[in-house]
Short mmCIF file of C-alpha atoms in Angstrom, two decimals:
data_model
loop_
_atom_site.label_atom_id
_atom_site.label_comp_id
_atom_site.label_asym_id
_atom_site.label_seq_id
_atom_site.Cartn_x
_atom_site.Cartn_y
_atom_site.Cartn_z
CA MET R 703 -22.66 -8.95 20.31
CA LEU R 704 -26.28 -7.34 19.10
CA PRO R 705 -29.06 -7.38 20.73
CA PRO R 706 -32.21 -7.35 18.50
CA PRO R 707 -33.20 -6.42 16.16
CA LEU R 708 -29.48 -6.84 15.00
CA LEU R 709 -28.01 -10.18 16.82
CA LEU R 710 -29.36 -13.82 15.73
CA LEU R 711 -25.49 -15.15 15.26
CA LEU R 712 -22.08 -15.77 16.87
CA CYS R 713 -21.37 -12.98 17.01
CA LEU R 714 -10.04 -6.78 19.13
CA VAL R 715 -7.29 -4.30 17.56
CA LEU R 716 -4.87 -1.28 17.69
CA LEU R 717 -3.65 1.57 17.39
CA GLY R 718 -1.18 2.95 15.10
CA ASN R 719 0.09 5.73 16.90
CA LEU R 720 0.81 4.92 20.19
CA GLU R 721 4.22 5.03 21.52
CA PRO R 722 6.13 1.77 22.87
CA ALA R 723 5.70 3.24 26.02
CA ALA R 724 2.50 3.23 26.29
CA THR R 725 0.32 0.84 28.62
CA LEU R 726 -0.78 -2.25 27.06
CA ILE R 727 -3.18 -5.26 29.08
CA ARG R 728 -1.95 -8.30 27.05
CA VAL R 729 -4.57 -10.62 26.30
CA PRO R 730 -2.48 -13.85 25.01
CA LEU R 731 -5.27 -16.97 23.36
CA ARG R 732 -5.39 -20.16 24.07
CA ARG R 733 -7.48 -22.84 21.59
CA ILE R 734 -9.59 -25.92 23.19
CA HIS R 735 -9.31 -29.40 21.48
CA PRO R 736 -12.88 -30.89 21.17
CA GLY R 737 -11.86 -33.78 21.03
CA HIS R 738 -14.98 -36.60 22.09
CA ARG R 739 -16.49 -34.09 24.53
CA ILE R 740 -17.18 -31.45 21.74
CA PHE R 741 -21.44 -32.00 21.92
CA SER R 742 -20.61 -32.22 26.19
CA PRO R 743 -22.67 -28.94 27.21
CA LEU R 744 -20.40 -28.84 30.34
CA TYR R 745 -17.03 -29.32 27.44
CA GLY R 746 -14.97 -26.43 27.85
CA TRP R 747 -15.14 -25.21 32.19
CA GLU R 748 -12.47 -27.70 33.14
CA GLN R 749 -9.71 -25.95 35.24
CA ARG R 750 -8.34 -22.37 33.56
CA ALA R 751 -4.77 -20.92 33.09
CA GLU R 752 -4.21 -18.16 36.55
CA LEU R 753 -4.53 -14.52 35.89
CA SER R 754 -0.99 -13.68 34.88
CA ARG R 755 0.48 -10.53 36.77
CA THR R 756 3.43 -10.25 34.31
CA PRO R 757 5.33 -5.92 34.60
CA THR R 758 6.92 -5.21 31.88
CA SER R 759 9.36 -2.14 31.80
CA GLY R 760 7.77 -0.50 29.01
CA GLY R 761 4.48 -0.33 31.69
CA LYS R 762 1.78 -2.60 33.04
CA THR R 763 1.67 -5.31 30.18
CA ALA R 764 -1.12 -8.38 31.39
CA PHE R 765 -1.99 -11.60 30.21
CA VAL R 766 -5.42 -13.37 30.45
CA PRO R 767 -5.53 -16.94 28.61
CA LEU R 768 -8.21 -17.01 26.50
CA SER R 769 -9.92 -19.91 24.60
CA LYS R 770 -10.45 -20.81 20.90
CA PHE R 771 -13.09 -23.13 19.81
CA MET R 772 -12.89 -24.89 15.51
CA ASN R 773 -11.63 -21.49 14.87
CA THR R 774 -15.10 -19.28 15.30
CA GLN R 775 -15.05 -19.17 19.39
CA TYR R 776 -12.89 -16.89 21.29
CA PHE R 777 -13.08 -16.71 25.66
CA GLY R 778 -11.05 -15.29 27.98
CA ASP R 779 -10.43 -15.14 31.35
CA ILE R 780 -11.37 -12.22 34.26
CA GLY R 781 -11.87 -11.94 37.94
CA LEU R 782 -14.40 -10.42 39.06
CA GLY R 783 -14.34 -9.67 43.93
CA THR R 784 -11.56 -9.87 45.95
CA PRO R 785 -10.41 -12.71 45.92
CA PRO R 786 -10.64 -12.71 41.64
CA GLN R 787 -13.90 -15.78 41.58
CA ASN R 788 -12.97 -16.34 38.17
CA PHE R 789 -14.94 -16.55 34.89
CA THR R 790 -14.85 -17.63 31.19
CA VAL R 791 -16.22 -14.62 28.90
CA VAL R 792 -16.84 -13.60 25.61
CA PHE R 793 -14.44 -10.47 24.37
CA ASP R 794 -17.73 -8.47 22.38
CA THR R 795 -17.57 -5.63 20.41
CA GLY R 796 -21.28 -5.45 19.73
CA SER R 797 -22.02 -4.92 23.27
CA SER R 798 -21.48 -2.90 26.30
CA ASN R 799 -22.70 -4.88 29.21
CA LEU R 800 -20.44 -6.98 31.68
CA TRP R 801 -22.62 -9.51 33.01
CA VAL R 802 -21.75 -13.41 34.63
CA PRO R 803 -23.86 -16.11 36.68
CA SER R 804 -25.17 -15.28 39.87
CA THR R 805 -25.25 -17.97 43.49
CA ARG R 806 -27.88 -16.03 43.82
CA CYS R 807 -29.56 -17.12 39.94
CA HIS R 808 -33.31 -18.85 39.45
CA PHE R 809 -33.16 -23.13 41.00
CA PHE R 810 -34.75 -23.48 37.54
CA SER R 811 -32.43 -21.74 35.38
CA LEU R 812 -30.20 -24.07 34.32
CA ALA R 813 -27.46 -22.21 33.34
CA CYS R 814 -26.80 -21.41 36.64
CA TRP R 815 -26.20 -24.67 37.38
CA PHE R 816 -22.92 -25.11 34.22
CA HIS R 817 -21.35 -22.66 34.78
CA HIS R 818 -19.14 -20.63 37.40
CA ARG R 819 -21.39 -17.74 39.65
CA PHE R 820 -20.65 -15.06 41.30
CA ASN R 821 -20.66 -15.42 44.98
CA PRO R 822 -21.34 -11.39 46.25
CA LYS R 823 -20.73 -13.42 50.52
CA ALA R 824 -16.93 -14.08 48.91
CA SER R 825 -15.86 -11.31 48.08
CA SER R 826 -14.73 -8.10 50.40
CA SER R 827 -14.59 -5.37 48.25
CA PHE R 828 -18.93 -6.19 46.76
CA ARG R 829 -21.15 -2.86 46.60
CA PRO R 830 -24.93 -3.87 46.29
CA ASN R 831 -26.24 -1.80 43.73
CA GLY R 832 -30.34 -3.56 43.39
CA THR R 833 -31.04 -2.03 40.44
CA LYS R 834 -33.09 -4.39 37.85
CA PHE R 835 -31.50 -4.92 34.25
CA ALA R 836 -32.47 -7.77 31.35
CA ILE R 837 -30.95 -7.99 28.32
CA GLN R 838 -32.53 -9.85 25.21
CA TYR R 839 -30.05 -11.88 23.06
CA GLY R 840 -32.56 -13.15 19.53
CA THR R 841 -33.89 -15.55 20.93
CA GLY R 842 -31.60 -15.91 24.48
CA ARG R 843 -32.57 -13.63 26.94
CA LEU R 844 -31.97 -12.87 30.29
CA SER R 845 -32.19 -10.84 33.42
CA GLY R 846 -30.85 -10.09 37.40
CA ILE R 847 -29.31 -7.50 38.73
CA LEU R 848 -26.63 -4.96 38.79
CA SER R 849 -23.76 -5.17 41.05
CA ARG R 850 -20.66 -2.72 41.66
CA ASP R 851 -17.35 -4.89 42.11
CA ASN R 852 -13.51 -5.19 41.52
CA LEU R 853 -12.52 -6.14 37.84
CA THR R 854 -9.24 -8.22 36.89
CA ILE R 855 -8.05 -7.96 33.30
CA GLY R 856 -4.83 -9.65 32.85
CA GLY R 857 -2.23 -8.33 35.47
CA ILE R 858 -4.90 -4.98 36.20
CA HIS R 859 -6.46 -4.84 39.22
CA ASN R 860 -8.71 -2.99 41.06
CA VAL R 861 -10.91 -1.78 38.46
CA SER R 862 -14.33 -0.82 39.76
CA VAL R 863 -17.09 -1.79 37.59
CA THR R 864 -20.72 -2.21 37.68
CA PHE R 865 -21.42 -5.50 36.43
CA GLY R 866 -24.73 -7.59 35.78
CA GLU R 867 -25.36 -10.32 38.64
CA ALA R 868 -27.13 -12.32 36.16
CA LEU R 869 -30.36 -14.02 38.31
CA TRP R 870 -32.32 -15.74 35.15
CA GLU R 871 -31.43 -17.46 31.86
CA PRO R 872 -33.80 -19.56 30.11
CA SER R 873 -33.07 -19.99 26.99
CA LEU R 874 -31.14 -23.30 26.52
CA VAL R 875 -28.59 -21.72 24.56
CA PHE R 876 -27.64 -20.13 28.01
CA ALA R 877 -26.99 -23.40 29.97
CA LEU R 878 -25.17 -24.93 26.22
CA ALA R 879 -22.58 -22.54 25.49
CA ARG R 880 -18.56 -22.57 26.34
CA PHE R 881 -19.01 -18.80 28.32
CA ASP R 882 -20.08 -17.99 31.89
CA GLY R 883 -20.45 -14.48 30.91
CA ILE R 884 -20.20 -11.95 28.03
CA LEU R 885 -17.92 -9.05 28.54
CA GLY R 886 -18.55 -5.91 26.18
CA LEU R 887 -16.45 -3.17 24.07
CA GLY R 888 -18.71 -1.30 22.58
CA PHE R 889 -20.16 2.16 22.53
CA PRO R 890 -21.55 3.45 26.34
CA THR R 891 -24.60 4.36 24.01
CA LEU R 892 -25.45 0.80 23.67
CA ALA R 893 -24.95 -0.47 27.28
CA VAL R 894 -28.23 -1.17 28.77
CA GLY R 895 -28.96 0.53 31.96
CA GLY R 896 -27.03 3.10 31.22
CA VAL R 897 -23.95 1.83 33.31
CA GLN R 898 -20.31 2.57 32.06
CA PRO R 899 -18.76 0.03 30.05
CA PRO R 900 -15.44 -1.36 31.44
CA LEU R 901 -12.88 -0.11 28.89
CA ASP R 902 -14.83 3.57 29.84
CA ALA R 903 -13.52 2.43 32.78
CA LEU R 904 -10.39 1.20 32.41
CA VAL R 905 -9.34 4.79 31.15
CA GLU R 906 -11.45 6.80 33.98
CA GLN R 907 -9.50 5.22 36.29
CA ARG R 908 -6.00 5.79 34.54
CA LEU R 909 -5.62 2.47 33.63
CA LEU R 910 -5.12 2.53 30.38
CA GLU R 911 -3.99 6.09 28.73
CA LYS R 912 -6.58 5.56 25.66
CA PRO R 913 -9.76 3.68 24.52
CA VAL R 914 -8.02 1.21 22.38
CA PHE R 915 -8.29 -2.55 22.26
CA SER R 916 -6.97 -4.64 19.46
CA PHE R 917 -7.66 -8.76 18.61
CA TYR R 918 -4.86 -11.29 16.23
CA LEU R 919 -7.12 -14.40 16.26
CA ASN R 920 -4.85 -17.39 15.54
CA ARG R 921 -5.98 -19.27 12.97
CA ASP R 922 -3.10 -22.11 12.72
CA SER R 923 -4.19 -25.90 12.77
CA GLU R 924 -1.17 -26.45 15.15
CA GLY R 925 -0.31 -25.09 18.96
CA SER R 926 -2.67 -24.39 21.86
CA ASP R 927 -1.88 -20.15 20.39
CA GLY R 928 -5.83 -18.67 19.92
CA GLY R 929 -3.74 -14.92 19.40
CA GLU R 930 -4.15 -12.45 21.74
CA LEU R 931 -6.21 -9.36 22.81
CA VAL R 932 -3.88 -6.18 23.51
CA LEU R 933 -5.98 -2.97 25.49
CA GLY R 934 -4.55 0.05 24.80
CA GLY R 935 -2.20 -0.48 21.46
CA SER R 936 -1.73 -3.42 19.27
CA ASP R 937 1.05 -5.87 18.97
CA PRO R 938 2.47 -4.90 15.52
CA ASP R 939 4.48 -8.70 15.03
CA HIS R 940 0.85 -9.25 14.54
CA TYR R 941 -0.11 -7.56 11.44
CA VAL R 942 1.55 -6.52 8.12
CA PRO R 943 1.52 -2.76 7.65
CA PRO R 944 0.47 -0.68 6.76
CA LEU R 945 -3.07 0.07 9.04
CA THR R 946 -5.87 1.24 6.64
CA PHE R 947 -8.24 2.56 8.83
CA ILE R 948 -12.21 3.21 8.51
CA PRO R 949 -14.10 5.94 10.78
CA VAL R 950 -16.76 4.76 12.55
CA THR R 951 -20.38 5.98 10.69
CA ILE R 952 -22.48 4.93 13.69
CA PRO R 953 -20.83 4.90 17.59
CA ALA R 954 -22.70 2.59 18.84
CA TYR R 955 -21.72 -0.93 17.48
CA TRP R 956 -18.12 -0.70 15.63
CA GLN R 957 -20.70 0.51 12.41
CA VAL R 958 -18.92 1.75 9.18
CA HIS R 959 -19.76 2.62 5.52
CA MET R 960 -18.02 -0.63 2.87
CA GLN R 961 -18.46 -0.03 -0.52
CA SER R 962 -18.50 -3.32 -2.10
CA VAL R 963 -18.23 -6.64 -1.71
CA LYS R 964 -17.20 -9.28 -5.30
CA VAL R 965 -17.16 -12.69 -5.92
CA GLY R 966 -14.06 -13.23 -8.31
CA THR R 967 -14.45 -11.62 -10.91
CA GLY R 968 -18.43 -11.58 -11.59
CA LEU R 969 -19.95 -11.10 -9.31
CA ASN R 970 -20.94 -7.82 -7.13
CA LEU R 971 -22.91 -7.08 -4.03
CA CYS R 972 -22.78 -3.66 -1.68
CA ALA R 973 -23.83 -2.31 -5.21
CA GLN R 974 -24.28 0.96 -3.72
CA GLY R 975 -22.59 0.48 -0.55
CA CYS R 976 -23.73 -0.60 2.89
CA GLY R 977 -23.00 -0.80 5.65
CA ALA R 978 -21.17 -3.22 7.47
CA ILE R 979 -20.21 -3.93 11.79
CA LEU R 980 -17.38 -5.86 12.83
CA ASP R 981 -18.30 -7.80 15.52
CA THR R 982 -15.71 -10.19 17.89
CA GLY R 983 -18.83 -11.90 19.25
CA THR R 984 -20.55 -12.85 15.97
CA SER R 985 -18.94 -15.93 14.31
CA LEU R 986 -19.69 -16.11 10.71
CA ILE R 987 -19.89 -13.13 7.85
CA THR R 988 -23.70 -12.39 7.86
CA GLY R 989 -25.22 -10.28 5.28
CA PRO R 990 -29.14 -9.68 3.89
CA SER R 991 -30.43 -13.00 2.84
CA GLU R 992 -30.54 -12.14 -0.80
CA GLU R 993 -27.19 -11.36 -1.27
CA ILE R 994 -25.59 -14.23 0.01
CA ARG R 995 -27.54 -16.73 -1.21
CA ALA R 996 -25.73 -15.25 -4.68
CA LEU R 997 -23.04 -15.58 -2.77
CA ASN R 998 -23.36 -19.35 -1.39
CA LYS R 999 -23.87 -20.14 -5.17
CA ALA R 1000 -21.12 -18.30 -6.59
CA VAL R 1001 -18.69 -20.20 -4.51
CA GLY R 1002 -20.31 -24.11 -5.43
CA GLY R 1003 -22.39 -24.11 -1.35
CA PHE R 1004 -25.42 -25.93 -0.84
CA PRO R 1005 -28.31 -24.77 2.16
CA LEU R 1006 -28.92 -26.19 5.85
CA LEU R 1007 -32.42 -26.12 7.03
CA THR R 1008 -30.32 -23.45 9.52
CA GLY R 1009 -29.82 -20.72 7.38
CA GLN R 1010 -26.58 -22.29 6.43
CA TYR R 1011 -23.66 -24.03 3.76
CA LEU R 1012 -22.39 -26.47 3.34
CA ILE R 1013 -19.38 -27.11 0.95
CA GLN R 1014 -16.42 -30.26 -0.09
CA CYS R 1015 -13.64 -29.94 1.36
CA SER R 1016 -11.29 -31.05 -1.44
CA LYS R 1017 -12.62 -27.66 -3.36
CA ILE R 1018 -11.05 -25.26 -0.79
CA PRO R 1019 -8.25 -24.60 -3.42
CA GLU R 1020 -10.16 -23.90 -5.87
CA LEU R 1021 -12.64 -21.34 -4.50
CA PRO R 1022 -12.93 -17.96 -5.49
CA THR R 1023 -11.44 -15.02 -3.72
CA VAL R 1024 -14.38 -12.84 -2.10
CA SER R 1025 -13.33 -9.42 -1.49
CA PHE R 1026 -14.93 -6.59 1.17
CA SER R 1027 -13.95 -2.58 0.38
CA LEU R 1028 -13.09 -1.00 2.84
CA GLY R 1029 -11.63 2.46 2.93
CA GLY R 1030 -10.65 2.16 -0.82
CA VAL R 1031 -9.49 -0.55 0.27
CA TRP R 1032 -10.04 -4.46 -1.13
CA PHE R 1033 -9.48 -6.84 2.19
CA ASN R 1034 -9.11 -10.27 0.15
CA LEU R 1035 -10.70 -13.50 2.02
CA THR R 1036 -9.14 -17.08 0.49
CA GLY R 1037 -11.73 -20.20 0.56
CA GLN R 1038 -8.29 -21.12 2.98
CA ASP R 1039 -9.57 -18.00 4.99
CA TYR R 1040 -13.86 -17.91 4.55
CA VAL R 1041 -14.19 -22.03 5.33
CA ILE R 1042 -14.31 -23.76 8.66
CA LYS R 1043 -12.66 -26.94 8.67
CA VAL R 1044 -14.47 -28.89 10.82
CA GLN R 1045 -12.40 -31.58 13.68
CA GLN R 1046 -11.60 -35.27 12.66
CA GLY R 1047 -12.07 -38.16 14.12
CA GLN R 1048 -16.18 -37.41 15.83
CA SER R 1049 -18.97 -40.57 15.39
CA ASN R 1050 -22.19 -38.23 13.99
CA PRO R 1051 -22.65 -34.94 12.98
CA GLU R 1052 -25.53 -33.34 15.29
CA PRO R 1053 -26.12 -29.48 15.85
CA ARG R 1054 -24.05 -27.61 18.46
CA ASP R 1055 -24.75 -24.64 19.94
CA SER R 1056 -23.33 -21.83 18.45
CA GLN R 1057 -21.27 -19.41 20.61
CA CYS R 1058 -23.58 -16.45 20.94
CA PRO R 1059 -27.56 -17.67 21.85
CA GLY R 1060 -29.51 -17.93 19.64
CA VAL R 1061 -28.38 -20.49 16.41
CA VAL R 1062 -27.35 -23.17 16.34
CA THR R 1063 -23.80 -24.24 14.00
CA LEU R 1064 -24.12 -27.66 12.05
CA GLN R 1065 -21.15 -29.30 12.41
CA ILE R 1066 -20.54 -31.62 10.43
CA LEU R 1067 -17.66 -34.27 10.43
CA GLN R 1068 -14.83 -33.35 8.11
CA SER R 1069 -13.17 -37.42 8.26
CA ASP R 1070 -17.38 -39.05 7.23
CA VAL R 1071 -18.99 -36.88 4.58
CA GLY R 1072 -16.09 -34.30 3.30
CA LEU R 1073 -18.05 -31.56 4.53
CA CYS R 1074 -16.97 -28.38 5.52
CA LEU R 1075 -18.33 -25.24 6.44
CA LEU R 1076 -18.82 -22.27 4.54
CA GLY R 1077 -18.17 -19.02 6.28
CA PHE R 1078 -21.05 -17.05 5.54
CA GLN R 1079 -25.11 -16.99 6.55
CA ALA R 1080 -28.22 -15.09 6.15
CA LEU R 1081 -29.83 -12.41 8.54
CA ASP R 1082 -31.96 -10.08 7.98
CA ILE R 1083 -31.96 -6.73 9.89
CA PRO R 1084 -34.62 -4.83 9.08
CA LYS R 1085 -34.63 -0.61 8.88
CA PRO R 1086 -34.40 2.01 10.46
CA GLU R 1087 -30.70 0.07 11.48
CA GLY R 1088 -30.58 -2.26 8.31
CA PRO R 1089 -29.63 -3.87 6.03
CA LEU R 1090 -26.41 -4.74 7.10
CA TRP R 1091 -23.54 -6.91 6.99
CA ILE R 1092 -21.57 -8.09 10.33
CA LEU R 1093 -17.96 -9.09 9.78
CA GLY R 1094 -17.14 -11.60 12.23
CA ASP R 1095 -14.71 -13.41 13.57
CA VAL R 1096 -14.11 -15.35 9.97
CA PHE R 1097 -12.84 -12.47 8.69
CA LEU R 1098 -11.44 -10.59 11.77
CA GLY R 1099 -8.91 -14.05 11.97
CA SER R 1100 -7.70 -12.94 8.73
CA TYR R 1101 -8.00 -9.06 9.57
CA VAL R 1102 -6.23 -7.70 12.27
CA ALA R 1103 -8.98 -4.79 13.67
CA VAL R 1104 -8.47 -1.59 15.31
CA PHE R 1105 -11.04 -0.50 17.64
CA ASP R 1106 -9.84 3.22 18.11
CA ARG R 1107 -12.84 4.95 20.47
CA GLY R 1108 -10.68 8.69 19.46
CA ASP R 1109 -10.30 11.92 21.10
CA LYS R 1110 -12.09 15.15 20.38
CA ASN R 1111 -9.20 15.55 17.95
CA ILE R 1112 -9.81 12.12 15.93
CA GLY R 1113 -13.25 10.32 15.79
CA PRO R 1114 -14.35 6.94 16.45
CA ARG R 1115 -12.24 4.75 13.62
CA VAL R 1116 -10.98 0.71 12.87
CA GLY R 1117 -8.20 -0.03 11.18
CA LEU R 1118 -7.40 -2.91 9.68
CA ALA R 1119 -4.07 -5.08 8.91
CA ARG R 1120 -3.37 -8.36 7.27
CA ALA R 1121 -2.99 -10.96 10.19
CA ARG R 1122 0.48 -12.65 10.64
CA SER R 1123 0.32 -16.32 10.39
CA ARG R 1124 1.99 -17.93 13.44
CA ALA R 1125 3.83 -19.53 10.98
CA THR R 1126 5.37 -17.07 8.99
CA GLY R 1127 6.21 -14.97 11.81
CA ARG R 1128 8.30 -17.72 13.41
CA ALA R 1129 9.96 -18.22 10.08
CA GLU R 1130 10.10 -14.61 9.43
CA ARG R 1131 11.84 -13.97 13.03
CA LYS R 1132 14.37 -17.50 12.41
CA ALA R 1133 15.31 -15.76 8.49
CA THR R 1134 15.56 -12.47 10.84
CA GLN R 1135 18.18 -14.31 13.56
CA ALA R 1136 20.01 -15.98 10.72
CA GLN R 1137 20.89 -12.73 8.63
CA PHE R 1138 21.90 -11.10 11.90
CA LEU R 1139 24.13 -13.98 12.00
CA ARG R 1140 26.00 -14.55 9.03
CA ARG R 1141 26.99 -10.61 9.33
CA ARG R 1142 28.29 -11.12 13.21
CA PRO R 1143 31.90 -10.20 12.84
CA GLY R 1144 34.11 -13.33 12.65
#
């Protein structure tokens, strides 16, 4: 999630060289089935799965269920305090702070009434700090005080972290959001108030061997499995090797150099090279407005007032491939990859809040009008930071990304490889099992 001027839009990954015995924290994802409550501001806060504690013989491995909404929003549960108080958070590579709503929030802070709130009096390990903080997210903002307590993430407990208790969330988008708070996975330089990001706390307290994490976002339409976040490593079953590593150019956001963007065989964008940020807190792919307009025109989309584009769902098989050149390798997205199919069976289309503050996502009902949402949106980021492209969940749903903070020998980098679909993985495992059975001696 990009603070201004970088965030206006919805805003995990791995290391290829970790040994199997390395400490891993696994975060399985689960899918949300919105049903008829898709437009309810209270949707999504039903009973959550308990924080799992599942150790393995190869080291600590923990599981935290995450939720998925429309293949564009991914959430997970963490715990704060002793005993843990559960919160749903966005795991966001575009920011570096952890914050949740507080029971001490302002009475007129509407978001507090719709979300879980941290109660310091209910935690035996709570330590007050009291330093004020404020974060601006495009048209959404919040403020509060810093506190210290124990974080539970997966099966890892008692991680001492400094986090924000949100006391004032005046923006309506926070009240409608399907998450309680945000857990930032960006670099320390992005952290408001100079606090230590949670990833650094895990490494410093020797609960994680290296500051590396990977995200697999499952975009299959069936089942409740939404993918998996792995902290400290990756699962090779999630991607098709090899991983292509691209150096981070500016260690704040996960920013890399992109050589070019190509639409089919007739349009070239980012012709002189450009910056690109890989951001799990951004739902769509964004770029400079002039280039995004040209891209959507080449694809055949037509614009909405919100800055997003629609396409007839029936045209998906005919859409051109959109390709991104990173690290000298072309990463291709087909129409199936970059078109968002909306849940069928709704009664009327209407605006809905996006995952990140400041953006409204228009949900179009495929069953009613035969329209789908294109995964590209204009976002002009001014100099000196911009212009920039943001490769959000539409891109990261097709490619597993490895976020590696590096060490004294290797600088920060991002590794990319094509994600395996759950269906493909199951088919490969069945084929392997069948081959094994055929080879077994009679």
